[in-house]
C-alpha cells in the first residue's frame, strides 16, 4: 500500500511537470508566432502571412518557366498572375499563398503577401511592403535594371512599385499617395520596419 502511494505521488508529480512544461511551451510558441506575424503600425496592426514553402516555390517556378532567367520577365509574370486573382475584401486576417490561390480572391493584404512570397522563393531579397492609409503594396529593387518609369528611392536606392490589386499593372506602377502618407516600409521576412532616412519619388 505504501509503495502504491509513493508511485501514485510520483506519477502525479510527473503528470503535473509535463503539463507545466507543455503550458510554458505553448506560451513561448505563441510569443514567437505573434512576434513573427504581427507588427504595430501606428493605430493599425500589419499581419505577415509570407510563405517560402514547397507550394509557393512550385507555383513561382511554374509562372516563370518561360523567362529563362530574365528578371523583368520573372517579376512581371508573377505580378500578372497575382493581379488576375479577383479583388475582394477579406474580412479576416491575411491568408497564406495557397489559400489565396485556391479560394481565388484576395484584398491588398492577401495579394501582396502572395506576390512577395513568390518573389522571395525566386531569389529576390530586396523586396518590401509599403503601408499607406488603408492599403499595402510591394516594392522591389532590381539590381542593374533601370526601367522607363518613376521609382521610389529609399535611402537613395531605387525601388519599383508592384501594385497587386490593379489588373494588368506593370512593374513601376505610379505612386498614388503622397510620400508623407507612407506609414512604414516593412521587411516581411524579418518582420521589421526599415529605418528610412531619405525618401523620394522620381
Short mmCIF file of C-alpha atoms in Angstrom, two decimals:
data_model
loop_
_atom_site.label_atom_id
_atom_site.label_comp_id
_atom_site.label_asym_id
_atom_site.label_seq_id
_atom_site.Cartn_x
_atom_site.Cartn_y
_atom_site.Cartn_z
CA UNK A 1 0.00 0.00 0.00
CA UNK A 2 2.85 2.35 0.88
CA UNK A 3 4.61 1.53 -2.41
CA UNK A 4 1.43 2.20 -4.37
CA UNK A 5 1.00 5.53 -2.59
CA UNK A 6 4.56 6.59 -3.45
CA UNK A 7 4.12 5.52 -7.05
CA UNK A 8 0.86 7.46 -7.26
CA UNK A 9 2.51 10.60 -5.87
CA UNK A 10 5.45 10.22 -8.27
CA UNK A 11 3.10 9.68 -11.19
CA UNK A 12 1.00 12.72 -10.21
CA UNK A 13 4.16 14.84 -9.92
CA UNK A 14 5.34 13.64 -13.33
CA UNK A 15 2.00 14.44 -14.99
CA UNK A 16 1.96 17.90 -13.36
CA UNK A 17 5.53 18.60 -14.51
CA UNK A 18 4.72 17.54 -18.08
CA UNK A 19 1.61 19.75 -18.07
CA UNK A 20 3.55 22.77 -16.80
CA UNK A 21 6.28 22.26 -19.42
CA UNK A 22 3.62 22.00 -22.13
CA UNK A 23 1.92 25.22 -20.98
CA UNK A 24 5.26 27.05 -20.97
CA UNK A 25 5.94 25.70 -24.48
CA UNK A 26 2.56 27.00 -25.70
CA UNK A 27 3.21 30.44 -24.20
CA UNK A 28 6.70 30.69 -25.75
CA UNK A 29 5.43 29.42 -29.13
CA UNK A 30 2.59 31.93 -29.08
CA UNK A 31 5.04 34.73 -28.33
CA UNK A 32 7.18 33.87 -31.36
CA UNK A 33 4.14 33.47 -33.62
CA UNK A 34 2.93 36.94 -32.62
CA UNK A 35 6.45 38.36 -32.91
CA UNK A 36 6.90 36.93 -36.40
CA UNK A 37 3.42 37.64 -37.76
CA UNK A 38 2.24 40.91 -36.26
CA UNK A 39 3.76 44.35 -36.28
CA UNK A 40 2.18 47.53 -34.98
CA UNK A 41 1.99 50.40 -37.45
CA UNK A 42 0.59 53.43 -35.67
CA UNK A 43 -3.03 52.65 -34.89
CA UNK A 44 -3.09 49.53 -37.07
CA UNK A 45 -1.52 46.08 -36.97
CA UNK A 46 0.04 44.51 -40.04
CA UNK A 47 -0.36 40.72 -40.34
CA UNK A 48 2.51 38.89 -42.01
CA UNK A 49 1.50 35.80 -44.00
CA UNK A 50 4.54 35.41 -46.24
CA UNK A 51 5.38 31.83 -47.19
CA UNK A 52 8.50 30.20 -48.58
CA UNK A 53 7.04 26.70 -48.61
CA UNK A 54 7.03 24.00 -51.27
CA UNK A 55 3.65 25.11 -52.66
CA UNK A 56 4.83 28.68 -53.21
CA UNK A 57 8.13 27.53 -54.71
CA UNK A 58 6.43 25.23 -57.23
CA UNK A 59 3.98 27.96 -58.20
CA UNK A 60 6.74 30.55 -58.68
CA UNK A 61 8.80 28.14 -60.80
CA UNK A 62 5.78 27.34 -62.95
CA UNK A 63 4.93 31.01 -63.50
CA UNK A 64 8.48 31.88 -64.56
CA UNK A 65 9.39 28.76 -66.55
CA UNK A 66 9.48 30.62 -69.88
CA UNK A 67 11.55 33.58 -68.67
CA UNK A 68 14.96 31.88 -68.89
CA UNK A 69 16.43 34.00 -66.09
CA UNK A 70 15.13 37.35 -67.38
CA UNK A 71 14.37 39.18 -64.15
CA UNK A 72 11.89 41.67 -65.64
CA UNK A 73 10.03 38.76 -67.25
CA UNK A 74 10.01 36.82 -63.97
CA UNK A 75 8.71 39.70 -61.87
CA UNK A 76 6.09 40.69 -64.43
CA UNK A 77 4.90 37.08 -64.84
CA UNK A 78 4.36 36.70 -61.10
CA UNK A 79 2.73 40.14 -60.89
CA UNK A 80 0.38 39.26 -63.78
CA UNK A 81 -0.71 36.08 -62.03
CA UNK A 82 -1.49 37.89 -58.78
CA UNK A 83 -3.34 40.80 -60.41
CA UNK A 84 -5.63 38.35 -62.24
CA UNK A 85 -6.89 36.98 -58.93
CA UNK A 86 -10.19 38.80 -58.30
CA UNK A 87 -10.07 41.58 -55.72
CA UNK A 88 -12.41 41.02 -52.82
CA UNK A 89 -12.20 42.36 -49.29
CA UNK A 90 -11.18 39.69 -46.83
CA UNK A 91 -12.92 40.34 -43.51
CA UNK A 92 -10.46 38.19 -41.53
CA UNK A 93 -6.65 38.36 -41.28
CA UNK A 94 -4.44 37.96 -44.35
CA UNK A 95 -4.27 34.42 -45.71
CA UNK A 96 -1.48 32.17 -46.94
CA UNK A 97 -0.42 31.92 -50.59
CA UNK A 98 -2.20 28.61 -51.05
CA UNK A 99 -5.44 29.88 -49.54
CA UNK A 100 -5.49 32.96 -51.79
CA UNK A 101 -4.88 30.91 -54.94
CA UNK A 102 -7.29 28.10 -54.10
CA UNK A 103 -10.07 30.43 -52.96
CA UNK A 104 -9.36 32.73 -55.94
CA UNK A 105 -9.85 36.09 -54.27
CA UNK A 106 -7.97 38.49 -52.07
CA UNK A 107 -7.59 42.05 -50.92
CA UNK A 108 -4.40 44.11 -50.86
CA UNK A 109 -3.02 42.26 -47.81
CA UNK A 110 -3.68 38.81 -49.29
CA UNK A 111 -2.40 39.60 -52.76
CA UNK A 112 0.69 41.46 -51.53
CA UNK A 113 1.58 38.57 -49.21
CA UNK A 114 1.21 36.17 -52.15
CA UNK A 115 3.26 38.33 -54.52
CA UNK A 116 6.13 38.95 -52.13
CA UNK A 117 6.23 35.24 -51.23
CA UNK A 118 6.54 34.31 -54.91
CA UNK A 119 9.33 36.85 -55.37
CA UNK A 120 11.21 35.61 -52.32
CA UNK A 121 11.31 31.97 -53.36
CA UNK A 122 12.70 33.05 -56.74
CA UNK A 123 15.64 34.70 -55.01
CA UNK A 124 14.56 38.34 -54.83
CA UNK A 125 15.76 39.65 -51.48
CA UNK A 126 15.29 43.41 -51.62
CA UNK A 127 11.50 43.37 -51.57
CA UNK A 128 9.40 45.21 -49.05
CA UNK A 129 5.85 46.05 -48.10
CA UNK A 130 4.83 49.71 -48.16
CA UNK A 131 1.99 50.58 -45.81
CA UNK A 132 -0.16 53.61 -46.55
CA UNK A 133 -3.61 54.52 -45.21
CA UNK A 134 -5.93 51.51 -45.76
CA UNK A 135 -3.62 49.94 -48.35
CA UNK A 136 -0.43 47.93 -48.80
CA UNK A 137 1.76 47.39 -51.86
CA UNK A 138 5.12 45.85 -52.71
CA UNK A 139 8.38 47.47 -53.83
CA UNK A 140 11.35 45.72 -55.40
CA UNK A 141 14.95 46.66 -56.11
CA UNK A 142 16.13 45.25 -59.43
CA UNK A 143 19.90 45.47 -59.46
CA UNK A 144 21.41 46.95 -62.65
CA UNK A 145 17.96 47.29 -64.24
CA UNK A 146 16.53 50.72 -64.99
CA UNK A 147 13.03 50.91 -66.44
CA UNK A 148 11.26 53.79 -68.14
CA UNK A 149 9.09 54.54 -65.15
CA UNK A 150 9.35 56.56 -61.99
CA UNK A 151 10.61 54.80 -58.89
CA UNK A 152 10.52 55.14 -55.14
CA UNK A 153 14.00 55.86 -53.81
CA UNK A 154 14.51 54.59 -50.27
CA UNK A 155 17.76 55.82 -48.73
CA UNK A 156 18.95 56.57 -52.32
CA UNK A 157 18.22 53.04 -53.57
CA UNK A 158 15.78 52.65 -56.49
CA UNK A 159 12.67 50.53 -55.91
CA UNK A 160 9.87 49.89 -58.37
CA UNK A 161 6.28 49.72 -57.18
CA UNK A 162 4.35 46.49 -57.71
CA UNK A 163 0.60 47.02 -57.30
CA UNK A 164 -1.09 43.66 -56.76
CA UNK A 165 -4.68 44.95 -56.86
CA UNK A 166 -4.64 46.74 -60.24
CA UNK A 167 -5.49 44.45 -63.17
CA UNK A 168 -2.71 44.28 -65.78
CA UNK A 169 -0.46 46.59 -63.77
CA UNK A 170 3.19 46.76 -64.76
CA UNK A 171 6.46 46.98 -62.83
CA UNK A 172 6.85 50.63 -61.85
CA UNK A 173 3.19 51.30 -61.08
CA UNK A 174 2.66 55.03 -60.33
CA UNK A 175 2.69 56.07 -56.68
CA UNK A 176 -0.87 57.13 -55.83
CA UNK A 177 0.00 58.50 -52.40
CA UNK A 178 1.99 61.41 -51.04
CA UNK A 179 5.35 60.49 -49.54
CA UNK A 180 4.19 61.69 -46.12
CA UNK A 181 1.30 59.21 -46.29
CA UNK A 182 3.71 56.27 -46.20
CA UNK A 183 3.27 54.89 -42.68
CA UNK A 184 6.02 52.29 -42.86
CA UNK A 185 8.21 50.20 -45.12
CA UNK A 186 8.41 46.66 -43.76
CA UNK A 187 10.79 43.79 -44.37
CA UNK A 188 8.29 40.92 -44.07
CA UNK A 189 10.98 38.26 -43.72
CA UNK A 190 12.46 39.97 -40.67
CA UNK A 191 9.12 41.48 -39.67
CA UNK A 192 10.78 44.82 -39.01
CA UNK A 193 10.21 48.34 -40.21
CA UNK A 194 13.03 49.80 -42.27
CA UNK A 195 14.81 52.85 -40.94
CA UNK A 196 14.12 55.41 -43.64
CA UNK A 197 16.38 58.45 -43.64
CA UNK A 198 15.55 59.62 -47.14
CA UNK A 199 12.53 59.02 -49.35
CA UNK A 200 11.99 60.31 -52.89
CA UNK A 201 9.78 59.55 -55.84
CA UNK A 202 11.28 60.46 -59.17
#
